[in-house]
Amino acid sequence: MATVAYGTDGASQPPAASDPSGMSSAGSEQTNQAAFDAAVAADERIEPRDWMPDEYRASLVRQMAQHAHSEIIGMQPEANWITRAPSLRRKAILMAKVQDEAGHGLYLYSAAETLGTGREELLDKLHSGRQKYSSIFNYPTLTWADVGAVGWLVDGAAITNQVPLCRCSYGPYARAMVRVCKEESFHQRQGFELLLTLSRGTPEQHAMAQDAVDRWWWPSLMMFGPPDDQSAHSAQSMAWKIKRHSNDELRQRFVDICVPQAKTLGLTLPDPDLRWNEERGQHDFGSIDWTEFKEILKGNGPCNEQRITQRRRAHEEGAWVREAATAYAAKTAAGAAKSATAAEQGKARA
Amino acid sequence: MTAALALGDDALVLSHRLGEWAGHAPVLEEEVALANIALDLLGQARVLLSLVGDEDELAYLRDERAFRNLQLVEQENGDFAHTIARQLFFSTYQHLLYERLAGGDGPLAPLAAKAVKEIAYHRDHAEQWTLRLGDGTAESHERMQRGLDTLWRFTGEMFQPVEGVDAEDVDWAGLEDSWSRSVTGLLSRATLSVPTGPQTGAWSAGAGRQGLHTEPFGRMLAEMQHLHRSHPGATW
């Protein structure tokens, strides 16, 4: 429920000029800001009709859109294996997972829409490269084991990032994350179980699993974003309680979670510098290739071109379908209005 | 049990084709809907094939000549209208057939009773889209008509009796009659014409059910089975 509200109904019409306090509009702006700050400080949720600073709104739109886009683009590397899944059980699991991702995209676009933007507009920004999606989906899925590595590592990193977002200051985003995280945890366990089966399978299957983990480990660590001292939006996002932990904190947490899991899997992580640090009570790990990360963000990763082209093509080739649906809806609405009028007239005559 | 194999293959193959849409659908809602239908069909296939033997052996280790699915379901996706035409023809057939199986006392009755609820949704989805595309824009109308016309020749095969289905449960001529009335009525509401091409072209009637398939099917199986066949005896 909204708390940065002026009325009991949760609506946040700023005090008008006739406000009994006689405050000027600059004064009401200050009151709004103070109320917003107090709500954030008190860990209360900001709701769509509440006043919020323009930068807060813009920052959320950027983050939620990027998150939604990642779900949609993220369907591609996994859908790549639907038609080749090696058992019917695995095929069903993978189809369900890709379907969930489309659903997550839908929740997130809806949540972003509460901030006064539209899905069409956001998709347009994705297609034209003005908004980004997660760097991780620019890597190719080359073997079946990649489906497991994506589930275990990529979904694992996503959950580590997203669980704190369940307490994000913006209500609709936080609530979307609660739903998303439940399903993501399930996918992550399935990915782990897929890798475990391969690891314990034939020597070829084991090698396939190890190769996939070798290729996905570092890109997964990059999912947490640049190091804290180079992260443009971090400080402000944390002050607004959109983010709760720094990139490096979350990355460390993820490494500490993965190391014992890799042991259970019987697989190694491709980092010679990875070791337990008794003093810190955490793992030390090697340095990330930030040049690779920057290249991918610039659009020069292995699959950037392919991913965006497929997304654009699906959208463009689907244009006539969407137009048909709109035209049909308009016709049926017109038909309904006409028959309602006819019924009215019939009644009047009778 | 030939009937379970034939109906299981229908569901398996159509599920696979719908799975090819993942990431390519015209709107996000259709990503969800097509995947949902594909999953339902895959679930049905797994139950049906398991009545015959090991589901994975049957799906991954049979060659094209041993599959018993209708030629209709193996047809490539084409554009969205082509996919919807295939869905309309098949889901109407499958719905009418499973209603009859569910009402009978054959071994497939319990499965059909469960599946028929899912299939009612598939049929509704196909019918709604047929209306939207048929009575949408000039382009969608034209594409929908083309999809129906192209696939029409594969519909006759649906009414050849399936071996192992009790004639007391399913009157195939009656099934064809119900199907025709339903599809004709819907196409008329969608401002579309009932295709005039050959429906039961004698040379192809019953071909899929006898393991005689169309050319795209072999490539579909090559893709579907490749990984499984590359690792004989492995578990996944």
Coordinates of C-alpha atoms in Angstrom, one line a residue:
Chain A
M1 CA 0.0 0.0 0.0
A2 CA 1.2 3.5 -0.8
T3 CA 2.6 5.5 2.0
V4 CA 3.9 8.5 0.2
A5 CA 0.3 9.6 -0.2
Y6 CA -1.6 12.7 0.6
G7 CA -5.0 11.2 0.9
T8 CA -6.1 8.0 2.5
D9 CA -6.9 6.5 -0.9
G10 CA -3.2 6.3 -1.7
A11 CA -3.5 8.8 -4.6
S12 CA -0.8 11.4 -4.6
Q13 CA -2.1 14.5 -6.2
P14 CA 0.4 17.1 -5.1
P15 CA -1.2 19.8 -3.0
A16 CA -2.9 22.3 -5.4
A17 CA -2.5 26.1 -5.2
S18 CA -5.6 26.2 -3.0
D19 CA -3.8 24.1 -0.5
P20 CA -4.7 25.4 2.9
S21 CA -1.1 25.6 3.9
G22 CA -0.7 28.2 1.1
M23 CA 2.5 26.6 0.0
S24 CA 4.0 27.7 -3.3
S25 CA 4.6 24.9 -5.9
A26 CA 8.3 25.0 -5.1
G27 CA 7.2 24.4 -1.5
S28 CA 5.0 21.4 -2.5
E29 CA 7.9 20.0 -4.5
Q30 CA 9.9 20.1 -1.4
T31 CA 7.1 18.4 0.6
N32 CA 6.9 15.7 -2.0
Q33 CA 10.6 15.1 -1.9
A34 CA 10.5 15.0 1.9
A35 CA 7.6 12.5 1.9
F36 CA 9.4 10.4 -0.7
D37 CA 12.7 10.4 1.2
A38 CA 10.9 9.5 4.4
A39 CA 9.1 6.6 2.8
V40 CA 12.3 5.3 1.3
A41 CA 14.1 5.7 4.6
A42 CA 11.3 3.8 6.4
D43 CA 11.6 1.0 3.9
E44 CA 8.1 1.6 2.7
R45 CA 7.0 0.9 -0.9
I46 CA 6.6 3.6 -3.6
E47 CA 3.5 2.9 -5.7
P48 CA 2.6 4.0 -9.2
R49 CA 0.5 7.0 -8.3
D50 CA 2.9 8.3 -5.6
W51 CA 5.0 11.3 -6.3
M52 CA 8.6 10.3 -7.1
P53 CA 11.7 12.2 -8.4
D54 CA 12.0 12.2 -12.1
E55 CA 15.4 10.6 -11.9
Y56 CA 14.0 7.8 -9.7
R57 CA 11.4 7.1 -12.3
A58 CA 13.9 7.2 -15.2
S59 CA 16.3 5.0 -13.4
L60 CA 13.6 2.4 -12.7
V61 CA 12.3 2.5 -16.3
R62 CA 15.8 1.9 -17.5
Q63 CA 16.5 -1.0 -15.1
M64 CA 13.1 -2.7 -15.5
A65 CA 13.1 -2.4 -19.2
Q66 CA 16.6 -3.9 -19.4
H67 CA 15.4 -6.6 -17.1
A68 CA 12.4 -7.3 -19.3
H69 CA 14.5 -7.3 -22.5
S70 CA 16.9 -9.7 -20.9
E71 CA 14.0 -12.2 -20.3
I72 CA 13.0 -11.9 -23.9
I73 CA 16.4 -12.1 -25.5
G74 CA 17.3 -14.8 -23.0
M75 CA 14.7 -17.1 -24.6
Q76 CA 17.0 -17.4 -27.6
P77 CA 20.1 -19.2 -26.4
E78 CA 17.9 -21.8 -24.7
A79 CA 15.2 -22.1 -27.4
N80 CA 18.2 -23.0 -29.6
W81 CA 18.1 -26.5 -28.0
I82 CA 14.3 -27.2 -27.7
T83 CA 14.3 -29.1 -31.0
R84 CA 17.3 -31.1 -30.1
A85 CA 16.7 -31.9 -26.4
P86 CA 17.9 -35.5 -25.9
S87 CA 14.9 -36.8 -23.9
L88 CA 11.2 -36.0 -23.8
R89 CA 11.4 -35.1 -20.1
R90 CA 14.2 -32.6 -20.8
K91 CA 12.4 -31.2 -23.7
A92 CA 9.3 -30.6 -21.6
I93 CA 11.4 -28.9 -18.9
L94 CA 13.1 -26.7 -21.4
M95 CA 9.9 -25.7 -23.2
A96 CA 8.4 -24.8 -19.8
K97 CA 11.4 -22.7 -18.9
V98 CA 11.4 -20.7 -22.1
Q99 CA 7.7 -20.2 -21.7
D100 CA 8.3 -18.9 -18.1
E101 CA 10.8 -16.4 -19.5
A102 CA 8.2 -15.0 -21.9
G103 CA 5.9 -14.7 -18.9
H104 CA 8.6 -12.9 -16.9
G105 CA 9.1 -10.5 -19.7
L106 CA 5.3 -9.8 -19.7
Y107 CA 5.3 -9.2 -15.9
L108 CA 8.2 -6.9 -16.2
Y109 CA 6.9 -4.9 -19.1
S110 CA 3.6 -4.5 -17.1
A111 CA 5.5 -3.3 -14.1
A112 CA 7.5 -0.9 -16.2
E113 CA 4.2 0.4 -17.7
T114 CA 3.1 1.5 -14.3
L115 CA 5.7 4.2 -14.7
G116 CA 4.0 5.8 -17.7
T117 CA 5.9 4.0 -20.5
G118 CA 4.5 1.5 -23.0
R119 CA 5.6 -2.0 -24.0
E120 CA 5.7 -0.9 -27.7
E121 CA 7.9 2.0 -26.8
L122 CA 10.2 -0.2 -24.8
L123 CA 10.5 -2.9 -27.5
D124 CA 11.2 -0.2 -30.0
K125 CA 14.1 1.0 -27.8
L126 CA 15.4 -2.6 -27.6
H127 CA 15.2 -3.1 -31.3
S128 CA 16.9 0.1 -32.1
G129 CA 19.7 -0.5 -29.6
R130 CA 18.8 2.4 -27.3
Q131 CA 18.1 0.0 -24.4
K132 CA 20.3 -2.9 -23.4
Y133 CA 19.8 -6.4 -22.2
S134 CA 22.0 -8.6 -20.1
S135 CA 25.5 -9.2 -21.6
I136 CA 25.3 -12.9 -20.9
F137 CA 22.8 -13.6 -23.7
N138 CA 25.4 -12.7 -26.3
Y139 CA 27.2 -16.0 -25.7
P140 CA 26.2 -19.0 -27.8
T141 CA 24.8 -22.3 -26.5
L142 CA 27.1 -24.7 -28.3
T143 CA 26.2 -28.0 -26.7
W144 CA 23.3 -29.5 -24.7
A145 CA 25.3 -29.1 -21.5
D146 CA 25.1 -25.3 -22.1
V147 CA 21.4 -25.6 -21.2
G148 CA 22.5 -26.9 -17.8
A149 CA 25.2 -24.3 -17.3
V150 CA 22.8 -21.5 -18.2
G151 CA 20.4 -22.9 -15.7
W152 CA 22.9 -23.4 -12.9
L153 CA 25.2 -20.3 -13.4
V154 CA 23.2 -17.8 -15.4
D155 CA 19.9 -18.3 -13.5
G156 CA 21.9 -18.6 -10.3
A157 CA 23.5 -15.2 -10.9
A158 CA 20.2 -13.8 -11.8
I159 CA 18.6 -15.0 -8.6
T160 CA 21.5 -13.7 -6.5
N161 CA 20.8 -10.3 -8.2
Q162 CA 17.1 -10.5 -8.0
V163 CA 16.3 -11.8 -4.5
P164 CA 17.3 -8.5 -3.0
L165 CA 15.1 -6.8 -5.6
C166 CA 12.1 -8.4 -3.9
R167 CA 12.6 -5.7 -1.3
C168 CA 13.2 -3.0 -3.9
S169 CA 11.6 0.4 -2.9
Y170 CA 9.3 0.4 -6.0
G171 CA 6.3 -1.8 -5.2
P172 CA 5.3 -3.2 -8.7
Y173 CA 9.0 -4.2 -9.4
A174 CA 9.4 -5.8 -6.0
R175 CA 6.2 -7.8 -6.4
A176 CA 7.2 -8.9 -9.9
M177 CA 10.5 -10.1 -8.5
V178 CA 8.8 -12.3 -5.9
R179 CA 7.0 -14.2 -8.7
V180 CA 10.0 -14.3 -11.0
C181 CA 12.4 -15.5 -8.3
K182 CA 10.2 -18.4 -7.4
E183 CA 10.3 -19.7 -10.9
E184 CA 13.9 -18.9 -11.5
S185 CA 15.0 -20.9 -8.4
F186 CA 13.2 -23.8 -9.9
H187 CA 15.0 -23.4 -13.2
Q188 CA 18.3 -23.1 -11.4
R189 CA 17.8 -26.4 -9.6
Q190 CA 16.8 -28.1 -12.9
G191 CA 20.0 -26.7 -14.6
F192 CA 22.0 -28.1 -11.7
E193 CA 20.3 -31.5 -11.9
L194 CA 20.9 -31.6 -15.7
L195 CA 24.7 -30.9 -15.2
L196 CA 24.8 -33.5 -12.4
T197 CA 23.3 -36.1 -14.7
L198 CA 25.8 -35.3 -17.4
S199 CA 28.7 -35.2 -14.9
R200 CA 27.8 -38.7 -13.7
G201 CA 27.1 -40.0 -17.2
T202 CA 29.5 -41.2 -19.9
P203 CA 33.0 -39.7 -20.2
E204 CA 31.7 -37.8 -23.2
Q205 CA 28.8 -36.4 -21.2
H206 CA 31.1 -35.4 -18.3
A207 CA 33.5 -33.6 -20.7
M208 CA 30.5 -31.8 -22.3
A209 CA 29.4 -30.6 -18.8
Q210 CA 32.9 -29.4 -17.9
D211 CA 33.4 -27.6 -21.2
A212 CA 30.1 -25.8 -20.7
V213 CA 31.0 -24.7 -17.2
D214 CA 34.4 -23.5 -18.5
R215 CA 32.7 -21.3 -21.0
W216 CA 29.9 -19.9 -18.9
W217 CA 31.7 -19.3 -15.6
W218 CA 33.4 -15.9 -16.3
P219 CA 30.5 -14.5 -18.3
S220 CA 28.2 -15.3 -15.3
L221 CA 30.4 -13.3 -13.0
M222 CA 30.2 -10.4 -15.4
M223 CA 26.4 -10.4 -15.0
F224 CA 26.8 -8.5 -11.7
G225 CA 28.1 -5.6 -13.6
P226 CA 31.2 -3.5 -13.4
P227 CA 33.3 -3.3 -10.2
D228 CA 31.9 -0.9 -7.6
D229 CA 34.3 1.8 -8.3
Q230 CA 33.2 1.9 -12.0
S231 CA 29.5 1.4 -11.6
A232 CA 27.7 4.5 -12.9
H233 CA 24.3 4.0 -11.3
S234 CA 25.1 2.0 -8.2
A235 CA 25.4 4.7 -5.5
Q236 CA 22.2 6.4 -6.5
S237 CA 20.3 3.1 -6.9
M238 CA 21.4 2.1 -3.4
A239 CA 20.4 5.4 -1.9
W240 CA 16.9 4.9 -3.4
K241 CA 16.8 1.4 -2.2
I242 CA 16.3 0.1 -5.7
K243 CA 19.5 -1.9 -5.2
R244 CA 20.3 -3.3 -1.8
H245 CA 23.9 -4.5 -2.3
S246 CA 26.8 -3.5 -4.5
N247 CA 27.9 -5.4 -7.6
D248 CA 31.0 -6.7 -6.0
E249 CA 29.1 -7.8 -2.8
L250 CA 26.7 -9.8 -4.9
R251 CA 29.4 -11.3 -7.1
Q252 CA 31.3 -12.4 -4.0
R253 CA 28.1 -14.0 -2.6
F254 CA 27.6 -15.9 -5.9
V255 CA 31.2 -17.2 -6.0
D256 CA 30.8 -18.4 -2.4
I257 CA 27.6 -20.2 -3.3
C258 CA 28.9 -21.8 -6.5
V259 CA 32.2 -23.3 -5.2
P260 CA 30.6 -26.0 -3.0
Q261 CA 28.0 -26.7 -5.7
A262 CA 30.7 -27.2 -8.3
K263 CA 32.3 -29.8 -5.9
T264 CA 29.0 -31.6 -5.6
L265 CA 28.7 -31.6 -9.4
G266 CA 32.2 -33.1 -9.7
L267 CA 33.2 -30.2 -12.0
T268 CA 35.9 -27.6 -11.7
L269 CA 35.6 -23.8 -12.1
P270 CA 38.1 -22.4 -14.6
D271 CA 40.0 -20.1 -12.2
P272 CA 43.5 -21.0 -11.0
D273 CA 43.3 -18.2 -8.4
L274 CA 40.1 -19.4 -6.8
R275 CA 40.7 -20.4 -3.2
W276 CA 39.2 -20.1 0.3
N277 CA 40.4 -17.1 2.2
E278 CA 40.3 -18.0 5.9
E279 CA 40.8 -14.4 7.1
R280 CA 37.9 -13.0 5.0
G281 CA 35.7 -16.0 5.4
Q282 CA 35.1 -15.8 1.6
H283 CA 36.7 -17.0 -1.6
D284 CA 39.4 -15.1 -3.4
F285 CA 39.0 -15.3 -7.1
G286 CA 40.9 -14.2 -10.3
S287 CA 40.4 -11.0 -12.1
I288 CA 37.6 -10.6 -14.7
D289 CA 38.4 -9.7 -18.2
W290 CA 36.6 -6.3 -18.3
T291 CA 37.8 -5.7 -21.8
E292 CA 35.6 -8.6 -23.0
F293 CA 32.7 -7.2 -21.0
K294 CA 33.0 -3.8 -22.5
E295 CA 33.2 -5.2 -26.0
I296 CA 30.1 -7.1 -25.4
L297 CA 28.3 -4.1 -24.1
K298 CA 29.4 -2.2 -27.2
G299 CA 27.7 -4.9 -29.3
N300 CA 30.8 -6.8 -30.3
G301 CA 30.1 -10.1 -28.5
P302 CA 29.7 -13.4 -30.2
C303 CA 26.0 -13.2 -30.7
N304 CA 24.9 -9.6 -30.3
E305 CA 24.1 -9.1 -33.9
Q306 CA 22.3 -12.5 -34.2
R307 CA 20.2 -11.9 -31.0
I308 CA 18.9 -8.5 -32.0
T309 CA 18.4 -9.5 -35.6
Q310 CA 16.2 -12.4 -34.6
R311 CA 14.2 -10.3 -32.2
R312 CA 13.7 -7.6 -34.8
R313 CA 12.7 -10.1 -37.4
A314 CA 10.2 -11.8 -35.1
H315 CA 8.7 -8.4 -34.4
E316 CA 8.7 -7.2 -38.0
E317 CA 7.4 -10.5 -39.4
G318 CA 4.6 -10.4 -36.7
A319 CA 3.5 -6.9 -37.6
W320 CA 0.7 -8.1 -39.9
V321 CA -0.6 -10.4 -37.1
R322 CA -0.7 -7.6 -34.6
E323 CA -2.4 -5.4 -37.2
A324 CA -5.0 -8.1 -37.9
A325 CA -5.8 -8.5 -34.2
T326 CA -6.2 -4.7 -33.8
A327 CA -8.4 -4.5 -36.9
Y328 CA -10.5 -7.4 -35.8
A329 CA -10.9 -5.9 -32.3
A330 CA -12.0 -2.6 -33.8
K331 CA -14.6 -4.4 -36.0
T332 CA -16.0 -6.5 -33.2
A333 CA -16.2 -3.4 -30.9
A334 CA -17.9 -1.4 -33.6
G335 CA -20.3 -4.4 -34.2
A336 CA -21.1 -4.6 -30.5
A337 CA -21.7 -0.9 -30.3
K338 CA -24.0 -1.0 -33.3
S339 CA -26.0 -3.9 -32.0
A340 CA -26.3 -2.2 -28.6
T341 CA -27.6 0.9 -30.3
A342 CA -30.1 -1.2 -32.3
A343 CA -31.2 -2.8 -29.1
E344 CA -31.7 0.6 -27.5
Q345 CA -33.7 1.8 -30.5
G346 CA -35.7 -1.4 -30.5
K347 CA -36.5 -0.9 -26.8
A348 CA -37.5 2.8 -27.4
R349 CA -39.8 1.8 -30.2
A350 CA -41.4 -0.9 -28.0
Chain B
M1 CA -1.4 -50.9 -29.3
T2 CA -1.3 -49.1 -32.6
A3 CA -3.8 -46.4 -31.7
A4 CA -1.7 -45.1 -28.9
L5 CA 1.3 -45.0 -31.2
A6 CA -0.6 -43.1 -33.9
L7 CA -2.1 -40.6 -31.6
G8 CA 1.1 -40.3 -29.6
D9 CA 3.0 -39.6 -32.7
D10 CA 0.5 -36.9 -33.7
A11 CA 1.0 -35.1 -30.4
L12 CA 4.8 -35.6 -30.4
V13 CA 5.3 -34.2 -33.9
L14 CA 3.0 -31.3 -33.6
S15 CA 4.5 -30.4 -30.2
H16 CA 7.9 -30.4 -31.9
R17 CA 6.7 -28.1 -34.7
L18 CA 5.2 -25.7 -32.2
G19 CA 8.4 -25.7 -30.2
E20 CA 10.2 -24.3 -33.2
W21 CA 8.2 -21.1 -32.7
A22 CA 9.9 -20.3 -29.4
G23 CA 11.6 -16.9 -29.7
H24 CA 9.9 -16.2 -33.1
A25 CA 6.3 -15.5 -32.2
P26 CA 4.5 -12.3 -33.3
V27 CA 3.7 -11.2 -29.8
L28 CA 4.8 -12.2 -26.3
E29 CA 1.4 -13.6 -25.5
E30 CA 1.8 -16.0 -28.4
E31 CA 5.2 -17.1 -27.2
V32 CA 3.4 -18.2 -24.0
A33 CA 0.4 -19.6 -25.8
L34 CA 2.2 -21.6 -28.4
A35 CA 4.7 -23.0 -25.9
N36 CA 1.7 -23.9 -23.6
I37 CA 0.0 -25.9 -26.4
A38 CA 3.3 -27.5 -27.3
L39 CA 3.8 -28.6 -23.7
D40 CA 0.3 -30.0 -23.4
L41 CA 0.8 -32.0 -26.6
L42 CA 4.2 -33.2 -25.4
G43 CA 2.6 -34.4 -22.2
Q44 CA -0.1 -36.3 -24.1
A45 CA 2.6 -37.8 -26.3
R46 CA 4.6 -39.0 -23.3
V47 CA 1.5 -40.7 -21.8
L48 CA 0.5 -42.3 -25.1
L49 CA 4.0 -43.5 -26.1
S50 CA 4.6 -44.9 -22.6
L51 CA 1.5 -47.2 -23.2
V52 CA 3.5 -48.7 -26.1
G53 CA 7.0 -48.8 -24.8
D54 CA 9.8 -46.6 -23.7
E55 CA 8.9 -43.0 -24.6
D56 CA 12.5 -42.0 -25.5
E57 CA 13.3 -45.1 -27.5
L58 CA 10.1 -44.5 -29.5
A59 CA 10.7 -40.9 -30.0
Y60 CA 14.4 -40.9 -30.8
L61 CA 15.3 -44.3 -32.2
R62 CA 12.6 -44.9 -34.8
D63 CA 13.1 -43.8 -38.4
E64 CA 10.7 -41.9 -40.4
R65 CA 9.1 -45.0 -41.9
A66 CA 8.1 -46.2 -38.4
F67 CA 6.3 -43.0 -37.4
R68 CA 2.5 -43.2 -37.5
N69 CA 1.5 -39.5 -37.3
L70 CA -0.7 -37.7 -39.7
Q71 CA 1.1 -35.9 -42.5
L72 CA -0.8 -32.7 -41.4
V73 CA 1.1 -32.4 -38.1
E74 CA 4.5 -32.8 -39.7
Q75 CA 4.0 -29.9 -42.1
E76 CA 6.5 -27.0 -41.6
N77 CA 5.3 -24.0 -39.6
G78 CA 5.3 -21.4 -42.5
D79 CA 3.9 -18.1 -41.4
F80 CA 1.6 -17.6 -38.4
A81 CA -1.5 -18.1 -40.5
H82 CA -0.2 -21.4 -41.9
T83 CA 0.5 -22.5 -38.3
I84 CA -3.0 -21.4 -37.2
A85 CA -4.6 -23.3 -40.2
R86 CA -2.7 -26.4 -39.1
Q87 CA -3.8 -25.9 -35.5
L88 CA -7.4 -25.3 -36.5
F89 CA -7.7 -28.5 -38.6
F90 CA -5.9 -30.6 -36.1
S91 CA -7.3 -29.3 -32.8
T92 CA -10.8 -29.6 -34.1
Y93 CA -10.2 -33.1 -35.2
Q94 CA -8.4 -34.0 -32.0
H95 CA -11.1 -32.5 -29.8
L96 CA -13.9 -34.3 -31.6
L97 CA -11.9 -37.6 -31.5
Y98 CA -10.9 -37.4 -27.9
E99 CA -14.4 -36.5 -26.8
R100 CA -15.5 -39.7 -28.4
L101 CA -12.7 -41.7 -26.9
A102 CA -13.3 -40.2 -23.5
G103 CA -16.9 -41.3 -23.7
G104 CA -16.1 -44.8 -24.7
D105 CA -14.8 -47.7 -22.6
G106 CA -11.6 -48.3 -24.5
P107 CA -8.1 -48.3 -22.9
L108 CA -7.5 -44.7 -24.1
A109 CA -10.6 -43.3 -22.3
P110 CA -9.0 -42.1 -19.1
L111 CA -6.2 -40.4 -21.0
A112 CA -8.6 -38.8 -23.5
A113 CA -10.8 -37.5 -20.7
K114 CA -7.9 -35.7 -19.2
A115 CA -6.5 -34.4 -22.5
V116 CA -9.8 -33.2 -23.9
K117 CA -9.8 -30.3 -21.5
E118 CA -6.5 -29.1 -22.8
I119 CA -7.5 -29.7 -26.4
A120 CA -10.6 -27.6 -25.9
Y121 CA -8.3 -24.7 -25.1
H122 CA -6.1 -25.4 -28.2
R123 CA -9.2 -25.4 -30.4
D124 CA -10.5 -22.2 -28.9
H125 CA -7.1 -20.6 -29.5
A126 CA -7.0 -21.7 -33.1
E127 CA -10.6 -20.6 -33.7
Q128 CA -10.1 -17.2 -32.2
W129 CA -7.0 -16.6 -34.3
T130 CA -8.8 -17.9 -37.5
L131 CA -11.5 -15.2 -36.8
R132 CA -8.9 -12.5 -36.2
L133 CA -6.8 -13.3 -39.2
G134 CA -9.7 -14.1 -41.5
D135 CA -11.7 -11.0 -40.6
G136 CA -8.7 -8.8 -39.7
T137 CA -6.9 -7.0 -42.6
A138 CA -6.7 -7.7 -46.3
E139 CA -3.2 -9.2 -45.8
S140 CA -4.1 -11.4 -42.9
H141 CA -7.2 -12.6 -44.7
E142 CA -5.2 -13.5 -47.8
R143 CA -2.5 -15.3 -45.7
M144 CA -5.1 -17.2 -43.7
Q145 CA -6.8 -18.4 -46.8
R146 CA -3.5 -19.4 -48.3
G147 CA -2.7 -21.4 -45.2
L148 CA -6.0 -23.2 -45.3
D149 CA -5.8 -23.9 -49.0
T150 CA -2.2 -25.3 -48.7
L151 CA -3.0 -27.6 -45.8
W152 CA -6.4 -28.8 -47.0
R153 CA -5.0 -31.8 -48.9
F154 CA -3.7 -33.2 -45.6
T155 CA -7.1 -33.2 -43.9
G156 CA -8.7 -36.2 -45.5
E157 CA -6.2 -38.5 -43.8
M158 CA -7.7 -37.6 -40.4
F159 CA -10.9 -39.6 -41.1
Q160 CA -9.3 -42.9 -42.0
P161 CA -10.1 -45.2 -39.1
V162 CA -7.2 -45.6 -36.7
E163 CA -6.3 -49.2 -36.1
G164 CA -7.0 -50.2 -32.5
V165 CA -9.8 -47.7 -32.0
D166 CA -13.1 -49.4 -31.3
A167 CA -15.6 -48.7 -34.0
E168 CA -18.2 -48.5 -31.3
D169 CA -16.4 -45.6 -29.7
V170 CA -15.6 -43.7 -32.9
D171 CA -17.8 -43.5 -35.9
W172 CA -15.3 -42.1 -38.4
A173 CA -17.8 -40.9 -40.9
G174 CA -19.7 -39.1 -38.1
L175 CA -16.4 -37.6 -36.9
E176 CA -15.7 -36.3 -40.4
D177 CA -19.2 -34.8 -40.6
S178 CA -18.9 -33.0 -37.3
W179 CA -15.4 -31.8 -38.2
S180 CA -16.7 -30.4 -41.6
R181 CA -19.6 -28.7 -40.1
S182 CA -17.5 -27.1 -37.4
V183 CA -14.7 -25.9 -39.7
T184 CA -17.2 -24.7 -42.4
G185 CA -19.2 -22.8 -39.9
L186 CA -16.1 -21.1 -38.4
L187 CA -14.6 -20.3 -41.8
S188 CA -17.8 -18.6 -42.8
R189 CA -17.8 -16.5 -39.6
A190 CA -14.2 -15.6 -40.4
T191 CA -15.2 -14.5 -43.9
L192 CA -13.0 -17.3 -45.4
S193 CA -13.8 -19.9 -48.0
V194 CA -13.8 -23.6 -47.5
P195 CA -10.9 -24.8 -49.7
T196 CA -11.9 -26.6 -52.8
G197 CA -8.8 -28.7 -53.5
P198 CA -8.5 -32.4 -53.0
Q199 CA -9.2 -33.4 -49.5
T200 CA -9.0 -37.1 -49.5
G201 CA -6.7 -37.5 -52.6
A202 CA -6.8 -41.3 -52.7
W203 CA -3.0 -41.6 -53.3
S204 CA -2.2 -40.0 -50.0
A205 CA -5.1 -41.0 -47.8
G206 CA -3.8 -42.8 -44.7
A207 CA -0.2 -42.3 -45.7
G208 CA 1.2 -40.9 -42.5
R209 CA -0.6 -43.6 -40.5
Q210 CA 1.2 -46.2 -42.7
G211 CA 4.6 -44.6 -42.2
L212 CA 4.6 -42.8 -45.6
H213 CA 5.5 -39.2 -44.8
T214 CA 6.3 -35.9 -46.6
E215 CA 9.9 -34.8 -47.2
P216 CA 10.2 -32.2 -44.5
F217 CA 9.6 -34.8 -41.9
G218 CA 12.9 -36.6 -42.3
R219 CA 14.8 -33.3 -41.6
M220 CA 12.7 -32.7 -38.6
L221 CA 13.6 -36.1 -37.2
A222 CA 17.3 -35.6 -38.0
E223 CA 17.3 -32.5 -35.9
M224 CA 15.1 -34.0 -33.1
Q225 CA 17.1 -37.2 -32.8
H226 CA 20.6 -36.2 -33.6
L227 CA 21.9 -35.7 -30.0
H228 CA 20.2 -38.7 -28.6
R229 CA 21.5 -40.9 -31.3
S230 CA 25.0 -39.5 -30.9
H231 CA 25.3 -41.0 -27.4
P232 CA 23.9 -44.5 -27.6
G233 CA 22.8 -45.8 -24.2
A234 CA 23.4 -42.5 -22.4
T235 CA 20.9 -41.2 -19.8
W236 CA 19.9 -37.6 -19.8

